[in-house]
Every structure is written in structure tokens, then in C-alpha cells.
């Protein structure tokens, strides 16, 4: 753990942040206190609820409790605390990290959204989409770009020329429009998993070419270095040269570039979902949760609908900080 | 130079064909077409639908349709939008001005602020100003632009002043205003989008400028310039700055393509009547001619922008010549 202490605090903070978000994604049923699609019909757009300490005599119910909210004006959706009842928060209870004693009297940590679903639970489930879209997308475009780039740079000649022209075509596509056009292709009846992979595939298809071009430039440079030529002179096969010499020498750079590309995927998915083209209700992603904030009136009256946006920003920022740090560490030419 | 130009212009032809073909095929992959929605309507008889299908040429195979479109496009005829029944060029023209105003003003705002700030921050490296501005730039880069747009809109609602309107391109009573009020109205509606686009663009530009200058500041020729007694302003202005400009010329070329398409998401979020919103609707209703027109325009702008950037690079940087550009 000595190395951990030498990291800048911002990188440590970012790593912790991402760790929490991935925990959300991996263990969502356990971390989310409620069913993310259960609609508490009598509590739509309920504000976040305050917590109170329990007095000594109620300690067998747990240390914390909240007063359930009662809607006093259904039109303006204003709520007051109902002091006649209490709902107790229990940890490690009924198979959740924390939840209330009765699921019928929920405690909304971040409030509830327009249909009365618990926003925090939806954010936890939404992390599945938002946190994995970047990793899966980068894995696809990374392996594709690495394979095509090293091959093209190593082989050279006409094949190289053709592949690079193709990459140029893909790089010249007006990206956001193209993303929209392809996203509109996704039929609406598909399951969330299929939609997720289609979105990833589309974004990876758009972004692998630029990646391949950079890798290709590096591979072409490595090809003429003495150690590769020595390998060739010793009779190493093409495959072996590619595998043992070319790929390892561009891998470090490629990995850093990949980590810097993750935020693009997160933002891309949220933008699509925000516009209603990505992950569809009732499944949650941070982007489609934020679509409630499209209406300024909504935000004015229920400011907690902005919370998913904070999660997006935090995730993007953490990836940026870590990627930036890695790049600085691996590239001595960059001045900090 | 003529050779270089010819080569690049010739290369553009397969690029444009490739890009438009990919987009065209993607649009045809969609189950259903523009008429699918109409066919659900019981008030429209199947006969009319069949008639329209023949009229739009939707019965023909993909390649034939694409070649038809391409042949017309070569004759500068981009066809008629299916949903608006207006020529695609007219439609794009009507919206392009709004988008152009927005992106040009945000670009001017961004570049005018980011470049000098980047220089100042790099010259005063590790000062408090540098620390504050650099971390702000990092924040600006990390916060998604659409989230900034939300915050800006909320700010506008919260302030609730007539000069800070909540989204839109102009007020509802725009047509009745005098010429000066019209201008003022436009400017009012530009404030927030320009700020949002500016903050996002400024951050990365400033960081790039900073790292460029820091790198060049250590070069030998800069030390020589100092050693021969040049005043610091000349060292920075003539020796460092000129050498740092290189990537910005290339970026300016990309910015040309972004002029018409870069603000699409912000337009959608802030409800601005620009090309982005038009295209979003076109994509969702599978209005193929309109989408293809926009894609073609975006592609041409991007390619021309890159070409112009390369030409400018040769003009600005004596180390770059046409030979080295062609071999890239």
C-alpha cells in the first residue's frame, strides 16, 4: 500500500469514486434500498427526506429514522413530514445494504422522480449501464484499433494505404449526426441488454478508426527500429514479430489512450439516452434519469432531478484525472 | 502546390462517396421507413401509401436508390424533405443561419479568451492564477456540456429576467419588434448557449495552449533569444508563440466543420431553432433526403476545413511544406 500513498490525492479520490460506482453496478440489488421500478404512486416528485436520531427506547429498530412524507398539494406536488408515523432505517436488512423496516414506507435519500420511483435506487441500477458502457466500448474499439493499426503499420504498402483511406472515411463522418442516425436505427422493442450492446457497437464503430491511425503511426515507427529488424533477420515469422515486438511496444501508449477515451462513451450514452434514443424506460441509465431535467420548470420545483448529472460528471472527472495522471507518468515529454 | 491541391481534391471524391454510402445504408437498415408511421393511420388508405411509396422511390433496391440520390446530388439537387415537402437545400438554409450565428459567436468567445489565458497561465507557471485556472479548465472539461446547459437554464429560470431568456432562439413576439429590438432579442437569447459552448471549448483549448508553450519554453532557441538580450515580451511573442501555434491551425480546420454540427446537442437541450434540432427530428422520422443532405454538408465542410487548415499550416510554419503533408 506504500504506492497508494505516493499517488496525488486527486487520483486517490478518483479511484475511490470509481470503486464506489462499480460497486453500484456490480451489487446493485444489494446496494439499492428499493426496487428501482416500484412506483410509490402517492409520493411522486417527493423531496429528499431528512434523517433523525432515534431516542433510547426505540433503539431496537435501529439508530436512524425518517418521517414519511405526505402530499399536501397534489397539483404543485408539495410534501410535508408526517409526524404521526416513523420509518426506521436498518443496515444489512432484508438483503440490502440499508433500507427501511417496511418497503411500503420508503426513505427517499435523493427524493423520488415523477412516477414515485426511488431516485437513489435508480441511480444505483443506472450505474450498470453508465459504468460499463465505457469499459466495453473501449475494449471493442481498443482491440479493433490495435489489431488493425499494428497490422497496417507493419505491413505497409498498398494494404496500409487502403486501410488508412478507410479509416479516414470513418474519421470524417460527422460523428454526432452519425451517432444519432444509427441510434435511431435501434428498434424500440429490444431488451435493455441488447440496446446497450448496440449503442456500444455504434460508438465503437465510430471511434476505432482514429485510434487505429495513431497506433499505425507508432507501429510503422517501431518497424524500422534495430530490435525488430534483428528479429526479422533471425527469421521470426510475421505473426511472431507482430505479437512479440510490435504490439508490446505500442501497448502502453494504447492503454493510456483507451482510458482517456472512456469518458467519451459515458457522455455519448448519456446524450443519447437524454434525447430518448438510448436506454429506454423503465430501465435506468444516468442519461435517461437526467432527461427529467430537460424541463427547467421541473428542475426549479424538484432540483434533485439534477443529481444523476452530478454522478455523470463525477464519473467522467474521475476517469479524466486517472487517465491524465497515467499519461503524464508514461510520457516523460509532457510537462506538468 | 497545384499538385498538392489536385491530389487532395481528388482524394475527397472517394471519401465523400464512402461516407454518404455508409450513412445511406445505415438509414436503410432501419426496419420500416418514413411511411410506416403514416400507414398506421386509418384515415390514410393503403392505396395512397403505395402511391407515396412509388413517388419516393422506396420500392427500389438500396443501391439503385443511392445511385439516384448521388446522381441528383452531383447536380446540386438534394431532393425534397419527406416530412416538410420542401427542398432540402431551402430547409437547411433556413436553419443554418441560426446555427452559424451561435457557433461563430461561441467560437470567437472561446478563442479570444482561451488563447491569451493559456499564454498567461503558461508564462506564470505554478502561480496561484495558473493553479486556479488550470483546475477550473479541468472541471470545465469534465462536466458534460449538456449538464452545463441544464445548469444555465436553471440559472435563467431562477434569475427570471427578460434579458436572460430560458432557451429558444427568439421571443414569441419577435416578428413585431423593431430592427434594434430584434437584434437585442437575438443577443439576449445567445448569452447562455454561447457561455455553455464557450466553457466547454475553452477548457481544452487553454490546456493545449499551456502545455504547448511550456514545452517550447524549454527549447534551446528560446534560451538563445533570452541570452542575446531580447525583452521577455519579444521572446514570448515572437519565438515561443509562433512555434506554439501549429496545432491550433489544425484545430481551426476542424472547427469549420463543427460550425454547423458541433452544437447539435446543446440546440436540442436549449430548444434552439438550428440545424441540430432539424436533423434530430429528421433522423427520428427517417426523412432520408434531409439526413443525407445534412451529412453531405457536414462531410464537405470537414474535408474543406482540413484542407484549408493544411494550407494555412504551410503558410504559418516554414518547417511544413507540401511534400511532408502529402506523405502523411
PDB file of C-alpha atoms in Angstrom, chain A residues 131-309:
ATOM      1  CA  UNK A 131     -20.136   2.454 -15.832  1.00  0.00           C
ATOM      2  CA  UNK A 132     -19.861  -0.481 -18.195  1.00  0.00           C
ATOM      3  CA  UNK A 133     -20.552   1.324 -21.447  1.00  0.00           C
ATOM      4  CA  UNK A 134     -17.133   2.975 -21.336  1.00  0.00           C
ATOM      5  CA  UNK A 135     -15.214  -0.188 -20.495  1.00  0.00           C
ATOM      6  CA  UNK A 136     -16.968  -2.404 -23.012  1.00  0.00           C
ATOM      7  CA  UNK A 137     -16.804   0.267 -25.712  1.00  0.00           C
ATOM      8  CA  UNK A 138     -13.132   0.922 -25.161  1.00  0.00           C
ATOM      9  CA  UNK A 139     -12.402  -2.808 -25.156  1.00  0.00           C
ATOM     10  CA  UNK A 140     -14.042  -3.160 -28.563  1.00  0.00           C
ATOM     11  CA  UNK A 141     -12.523  -0.099 -30.215  1.00  0.00           C
ATOM     12  CA  UNK A 142      -9.209  -0.725 -28.466  1.00  0.00           C
ATOM     13  CA  UNK A 143      -8.785  -4.298 -29.689  1.00  0.00           C
ATOM     14  CA  UNK A 144     -10.037  -3.399 -33.168  1.00  0.00           C
ATOM     15  CA  UNK A 145      -7.800  -0.339 -33.405  1.00  0.00           C
ATOM     16  CA  UNK A 146      -4.808  -2.175 -32.014  1.00  0.00           C
ATOM     17  CA  UNK A 147      -5.197  -5.123 -34.387  1.00  0.00           C
ATOM     18  CA  UNK A 148      -5.821  -3.032 -37.493  1.00  0.00           C
ATOM     19  CA  UNK A 149      -3.281  -0.354 -36.571  1.00  0.00           C
ATOM     20  CA  UNK A 150      -0.355  -2.670 -35.871  1.00  0.00           C
ATOM     21  CA  UNK A 151      -1.131  -4.825 -38.875  1.00  0.00           C
ATOM     22  CA  UNK A 152      -1.437  -1.841 -41.194  1.00  0.00           C
ATOM     23  CA  UNK A 153       1.679  -0.145 -39.916  1.00  0.00           C
ATOM     24  CA  UNK A 154       3.717  -3.328 -40.017  1.00  0.00           C
ATOM     25  CA  UNK A 155       2.667  -4.489 -43.463  1.00  0.00           C
ATOM     26  CA  UNK A 156       2.847  -1.080 -45.139  1.00  0.00           C
ATOM     27  CA  UNK A 157       2.402  -0.619 -48.871  1.00  0.00           C
ATOM     28  CA  UNK A 158      -0.924  -0.767 -50.695  1.00  0.00           C
ATOM     29  CA  UNK A 159      -2.767  -2.640 -47.971  1.00  0.00           C
ATOM     30  CA  UNK A 160      -1.705   0.005 -45.479  1.00  0.00           C
ATOM     31  CA  UNK A 161      -2.817   2.732 -47.851  1.00  0.00           C
ATOM     32  CA  UNK A 162      -6.235   1.194 -48.370  1.00  0.00           C
ATOM     33  CA  UNK A 163      -6.838   0.612 -44.674  1.00  0.00           C
ATOM     34  CA  UNK A 164      -5.824   4.160 -43.846  1.00  0.00           C
ATOM     35  CA  UNK A 165      -8.132   5.613 -46.517  1.00  0.00           C
ATOM     36  CA  UNK A 166     -10.965   3.605 -44.950  1.00  0.00           C
ATOM     37  CA  UNK A 167     -10.047   4.969 -41.523  1.00  0.00           C
ATOM     38  CA  UNK A 168     -10.099   8.464 -42.944  1.00  0.00           C
ATOM     39  CA  UNK A 169     -13.609   7.884 -44.252  1.00  0.00           C
ATOM     40  CA  UNK A 170     -14.752   6.817 -40.810  1.00  0.00           C
ATOM     41  CA  UNK A 171     -12.981   9.696 -39.127  1.00  0.00           C
ATOM     42  CA  UNK A 172     -14.581  12.191 -41.491  1.00  0.00           C
ATOM     43  CA  UNK A 173     -18.094  11.041 -40.629  1.00  0.00           C
ATOM     44  CA  UNK A 174     -19.952  13.839 -38.870  1.00  0.00           C
ATOM     45  CA  UNK A 175     -19.845  11.970 -35.604  1.00  0.00           C
ATOM     46  CA  UNK A 176     -22.756  13.208 -33.576  1.00  0.00           C
ATOM     47  CA  UNK A 177     -25.146  13.167 -36.530  1.00  0.00           C
ATOM     48  CA  UNK A 178     -23.999   9.728 -37.428  1.00  0.00           C
ATOM     49  CA  UNK A 179     -24.443   8.538 -33.885  1.00  0.00           C
ATOM     50  CA  UNK A 180     -27.984   9.919 -33.934  1.00  0.00           C
ATOM     51  CA  UNK A 181     -28.732   8.335 -37.300  1.00  0.00           C
ATOM     52  CA  UNK A 182     -27.518   4.923 -36.156  1.00  0.00           C
ATOM     53  CA  UNK A 183     -29.165   5.187 -32.761  1.00  0.00           C
ATOM     54  CA  UNK A 184     -32.470   5.867 -34.427  1.00  0.00           C
ATOM     55  CA  UNK A 185     -31.959   2.564 -36.222  1.00  0.00           C
ATOM     56  CA  UNK A 186     -32.259   0.657 -32.945  1.00  0.00           C
ATOM     57  CA  UNK A 187     -35.779  -0.765 -32.806  1.00  0.00           C
ATOM     58  CA  UNK A 188     -37.621   0.232 -29.654  1.00  0.00           C
ATOM     59  CA  UNK A 189     -38.856  -3.198 -28.561  1.00  0.00           C
ATOM     60  CA  UNK A 190     -35.445  -4.650 -27.714  1.00  0.00           C
ATOM     61  CA  UNK A 191     -34.322  -5.612 -24.231  1.00  0.00           C
ATOM     62  CA  UNK A 192     -32.024  -3.268 -22.329  1.00  0.00           C
ATOM     63  CA  UNK A 193     -29.018  -5.564 -22.724  1.00  0.00           C
ATOM     64  CA  UNK A 194     -29.374  -5.715 -26.494  1.00  0.00           C
ATOM     65  CA  UNK A 195     -29.878  -1.947 -26.728  1.00  0.00           C
ATOM     66  CA  UNK A 196     -26.822  -1.473 -24.552  1.00  0.00           C
ATOM     67  CA  UNK A 197     -24.632  -3.574 -26.809  1.00  0.00           C
ATOM     68  CA  UNK A 198     -25.991  -1.924 -29.939  1.00  0.00           C
ATOM     69  CA  UNK A 199     -25.140   1.511 -28.545  1.00  0.00           C
ATOM     70  CA  UNK A 200     -21.672   0.323 -27.590  1.00  0.00           C
ATOM     71  CA  UNK A 201     -21.162  -1.187 -31.020  1.00  0.00           C
ATOM     72  CA  UNK A 202     -22.224   2.026 -32.757  1.00  0.00           C
ATOM     73  CA  UNK A 203     -19.933   4.201 -30.682  1.00  0.00           C
ATOM     74  CA  UNK A 204     -17.025   1.793 -31.026  1.00  0.00           C
ATOM     75  CA  UNK A 205     -17.546   1.685 -34.784  1.00  0.00           C
ATOM     76  CA  UNK A 206     -17.321   5.473 -34.905  1.00  0.00           C
ATOM     77  CA  UNK A 207     -14.246   5.775 -32.728  1.00  0.00           C
ATOM     78  CA  UNK A 208     -11.930   2.880 -33.543  1.00  0.00           C
ATOM     79  CA  UNK A 209     -10.548   4.435 -36.729  1.00  0.00           C
ATOM     80  CA  UNK A 210      -8.856   7.412 -35.115  1.00  0.00           C
ATOM     81  CA  UNK A 211      -7.309   5.048 -32.644  1.00  0.00           C
ATOM     82  CA  UNK A 212      -6.075   2.710 -35.373  1.00  0.00           C
ATOM     83  CA  UNK A 213      -4.388   5.611 -37.159  1.00  0.00           C
ATOM     84  CA  UNK A 214      -2.368   6.641 -34.128  1.00  0.00           C
ATOM     85  CA  UNK A 215      -1.349   3.050 -33.414  1.00  0.00           C
ATOM     86  CA  UNK A 216      -0.448   2.568 -37.056  1.00  0.00           C
ATOM     87  CA  UNK A 217       1.922   5.542 -36.932  1.00  0.00           C
ATOM     88  CA  UNK A 218       3.654   4.083 -33.890  1.00  0.00           C
ATOM     89  CA  UNK A 219       3.837   0.606 -35.391  1.00  0.00           C
ATOM     90  CA  UNK A 220       5.365   1.990 -38.583  1.00  0.00           C
ATOM     91  CA  UNK A 221       7.989   3.782 -36.500  1.00  0.00           C
ATOM     92  CA  UNK A 222       8.775   0.690 -34.415  1.00  0.00           C
ATOM     93  CA  UNK A 223       9.095  -1.460 -37.535  1.00  0.00           C
ATOM     94  CA  UNK A 224      12.350   0.217 -38.546  1.00  0.00           C
ATOM     95  CA  UNK A 225      13.990   0.010 -35.121  1.00  0.00           C
ATOM     96  CA  UNK A 226      17.014  -2.311 -34.802  1.00  0.00           C
ATOM     97  CA  UNK A 227      15.389  -4.804 -32.427  1.00  0.00           C
ATOM     98  CA  UNK A 228      12.562  -5.532 -34.840  1.00  0.00           C
ATOM     99  CA  UNK A 229      14.968  -5.772 -37.752  1.00  0.00           C
ATOM    100  CA  UNK A 230      17.118  -8.118 -35.704  1.00  0.00           C
ATOM    101  CA  UNK A 231      14.088 -10.284 -35.106  1.00  0.00           C
ATOM    102  CA  UNK A 232      13.375 -10.342 -38.811  1.00  0.00           C
ATOM    103  CA  UNK A 233      16.980 -11.172 -39.607  1.00  0.00           C
ATOM    104  CA  UNK A 234      16.806 -14.097 -37.185  1.00  0.00           C
ATOM    105  CA  UNK A 235      13.887 -15.430 -39.163  1.00  0.00           C
ATOM    106  CA  UNK A 236      10.986 -14.654 -36.861  1.00  0.00           C
ATOM    107  CA  UNK A 237       7.658 -15.133 -38.589  1.00  0.00           C
ATOM    108  CA  UNK A 238       5.395 -12.159 -39.219  1.00  0.00           C
ATOM    109  CA  UNK A 239       2.927 -13.239 -36.602  1.00  0.00           C
ATOM    110  CA  UNK A 240       5.701 -13.631 -34.055  1.00  0.00           C
ATOM    111  CA  UNK A 241       7.154 -10.219 -34.860  1.00  0.00           C
ATOM    112  CA  UNK A 242       3.765  -8.616 -34.527  1.00  0.00           C
ATOM    113  CA  UNK A 243       2.995 -10.415 -31.297  1.00  0.00           C
ATOM    114  CA  UNK A 244       6.331 -10.210 -29.555  1.00  0.00           C
ATOM    115  CA  UNK A 245       7.771  -6.927 -30.771  1.00  0.00           C
ATOM    116  CA  UNK A 246       5.271  -4.535 -32.321  1.00  0.00           C
ATOM    117  CA  UNK A 247       2.230  -4.961 -30.108  1.00  0.00           C
ATOM    118  CA  UNK A 248       4.057  -4.806 -26.754  1.00  0.00           C
ATOM    119  CA  UNK A 249       5.881  -1.627 -27.735  1.00  0.00           C
ATOM    120  CA  UNK A 250       2.675   0.270 -28.554  1.00  0.00           C
ATOM    121  CA  UNK A 251       0.582  -1.299 -25.805  1.00  0.00           C
ATOM    122  CA  UNK A 252       1.391   1.154 -23.016  1.00  0.00           C
ATOM    123  CA  UNK A 253       0.525   4.160 -25.086  1.00  0.00           C
ATOM    124  CA  UNK A 254      -2.607   2.455 -26.350  1.00  0.00           C
ATOM    125  CA  UNK A 255      -3.779   1.632 -22.833  1.00  0.00           C
ATOM    126  CA  UNK A 256      -3.465   5.218 -21.690  1.00  0.00           C
ATOM    127  CA  UNK A 257      -5.305   6.437 -24.754  1.00  0.00           C
ATOM    128  CA  UNK A 258      -8.023   3.928 -24.065  1.00  0.00           C
ATOM    129  CA  UNK A 259      -8.531   5.137 -20.515  1.00  0.00           C
ATOM    130  CA  UNK A 260      -8.809   8.686 -21.818  1.00  0.00           C
ATOM    131  CA  UNK A 261     -11.483   7.541 -24.272  1.00  0.00           C
ATOM    132  CA  UNK A 262     -13.826   6.130 -21.610  1.00  0.00           C
ATOM    133  CA  UNK A 263     -15.438   9.474 -20.668  1.00  0.00           C
ATOM    134  CA  UNK A 264     -16.446   9.941 -24.298  1.00  0.00           C
ATOM    135  CA  UNK A 265     -18.529   6.776 -24.127  1.00  0.00           C
ATOM    136  CA  UNK A 266     -20.177   7.755 -20.868  1.00  0.00           C
ATOM    137  CA  UNK A 267     -21.091  11.164 -22.231  1.00  0.00           C
ATOM    138  CA  UNK A 268     -22.192   9.674 -25.560  1.00  0.00           C
ATOM    139  CA  UNK A 269     -24.552   7.200 -23.925  1.00  0.00           C
ATOM    140  CA  UNK A 270     -25.989   9.838 -21.610  1.00  0.00           C
ATOM    141  CA  UNK A 271     -26.567  12.216 -24.506  1.00  0.00           C
ATOM    142  CA  UNK A 272     -28.391   9.563 -26.487  1.00  0.00           C
ATOM    143  CA  UNK A 273     -30.474   8.444 -23.526  1.00  0.00           C
ATOM    144  CA  UNK A 274     -31.160  12.061 -22.677  1.00  0.00           C
ATOM    145  CA  UNK A 275     -32.630  12.583 -26.133  1.00  0.00           C
ATOM    146  CA  UNK A 276     -34.677   9.395 -25.758  1.00  0.00           C
ATOM    147  CA  UNK A 277     -32.614   7.397 -28.274  1.00  0.00           C
ATOM    148  CA  UNK A 278     -30.613   5.262 -25.868  1.00  0.00           C
ATOM    149  CA  UNK A 279     -31.623   3.088 -22.942  1.00  0.00           C
ATOM    150  CA  UNK A 280     -35.416   3.088 -22.684  1.00  0.00           C
ATOM    151  CA  UNK A 281     -37.644   3.323 -19.635  1.00  0.00           C
ATOM    152  CA  UNK A 282     -38.316   1.564 -17.303  1.00  0.00           C
ATOM    153  CA  UNK A 283     -34.640   0.536 -17.318  1.00  0.00           C
ATOM    154  CA  UNK A 284     -32.447   3.209 -15.800  1.00  0.00           C
ATOM    155  CA  UNK A 285     -29.267   4.833 -17.030  1.00  0.00           C
ATOM    156  CA  UNK A 286     -27.834   8.056 -15.712  1.00  0.00           C
ATOM    157  CA  UNK A 287     -28.662   9.700 -19.024  1.00  0.00           C
ATOM    158  CA  UNK A 288     -32.340   8.817 -19.126  1.00  0.00           C
ATOM    159  CA  UNK A 289     -32.715   9.666 -15.434  1.00  0.00           C
ATOM    160  CA  UNK A 290     -31.417  13.114 -16.268  1.00  0.00           C
ATOM    161  CA  UNK A 291     -33.957  13.563 -19.056  1.00  0.00           C
ATOM    162  CA  UNK A 292     -36.393  14.727 -16.389  1.00  0.00           C
ATOM    163  CA  UNK A 293     -34.161  17.774 -16.060  1.00  0.00           C
ATOM    164  CA  UNK A 294     -34.767  18.714 -19.716  1.00  0.00           C
ATOM    165  CA  UNK A 295     -37.655  20.853 -18.498  1.00  0.00           C
ATOM    166  CA  UNK A 296     -36.363  23.839 -16.494  1.00  0.00           C
ATOM    167  CA  UNK A 297     -39.674  24.070 -14.634  1.00  0.00           C
ATOM    168  CA  UNK A 298     -39.074  20.554 -13.351  1.00  0.00           C
ATOM    169  CA  UNK A 299     -35.659  21.476 -12.071  1.00  0.00           C
ATOM    170  CA  UNK A 300     -36.914  24.632 -10.454  1.00  0.00           C
ATOM    171  CA  UNK A 301     -39.522  22.783  -8.428  1.00  0.00           C
ATOM    172  CA  UNK A 302     -37.716  19.468  -7.962  1.00  0.00           C
ATOM    173  CA  UNK A 303     -33.988  20.337  -8.027  1.00  0.00           C
ATOM    174  CA  UNK A 304     -32.999  16.796  -7.033  1.00  0.00           C
ATOM    175  CA  UNK A 305     -33.603  15.575 -10.599  1.00  0.00           C
ATOM    176  CA  UNK A 306     -30.163  17.059 -11.329  1.00  0.00           C
ATOM    177  CA  UNK A 307     -28.449  14.514  -9.063  1.00  0.00           C
ATOM    178  CA  UNK A 308     -27.861  11.922 -11.842  1.00  0.00           C
ATOM    179  CA  UNK A 309     -25.969  14.640 -13.714  1.00  0.00           C
TER     180      UNK A 309
END
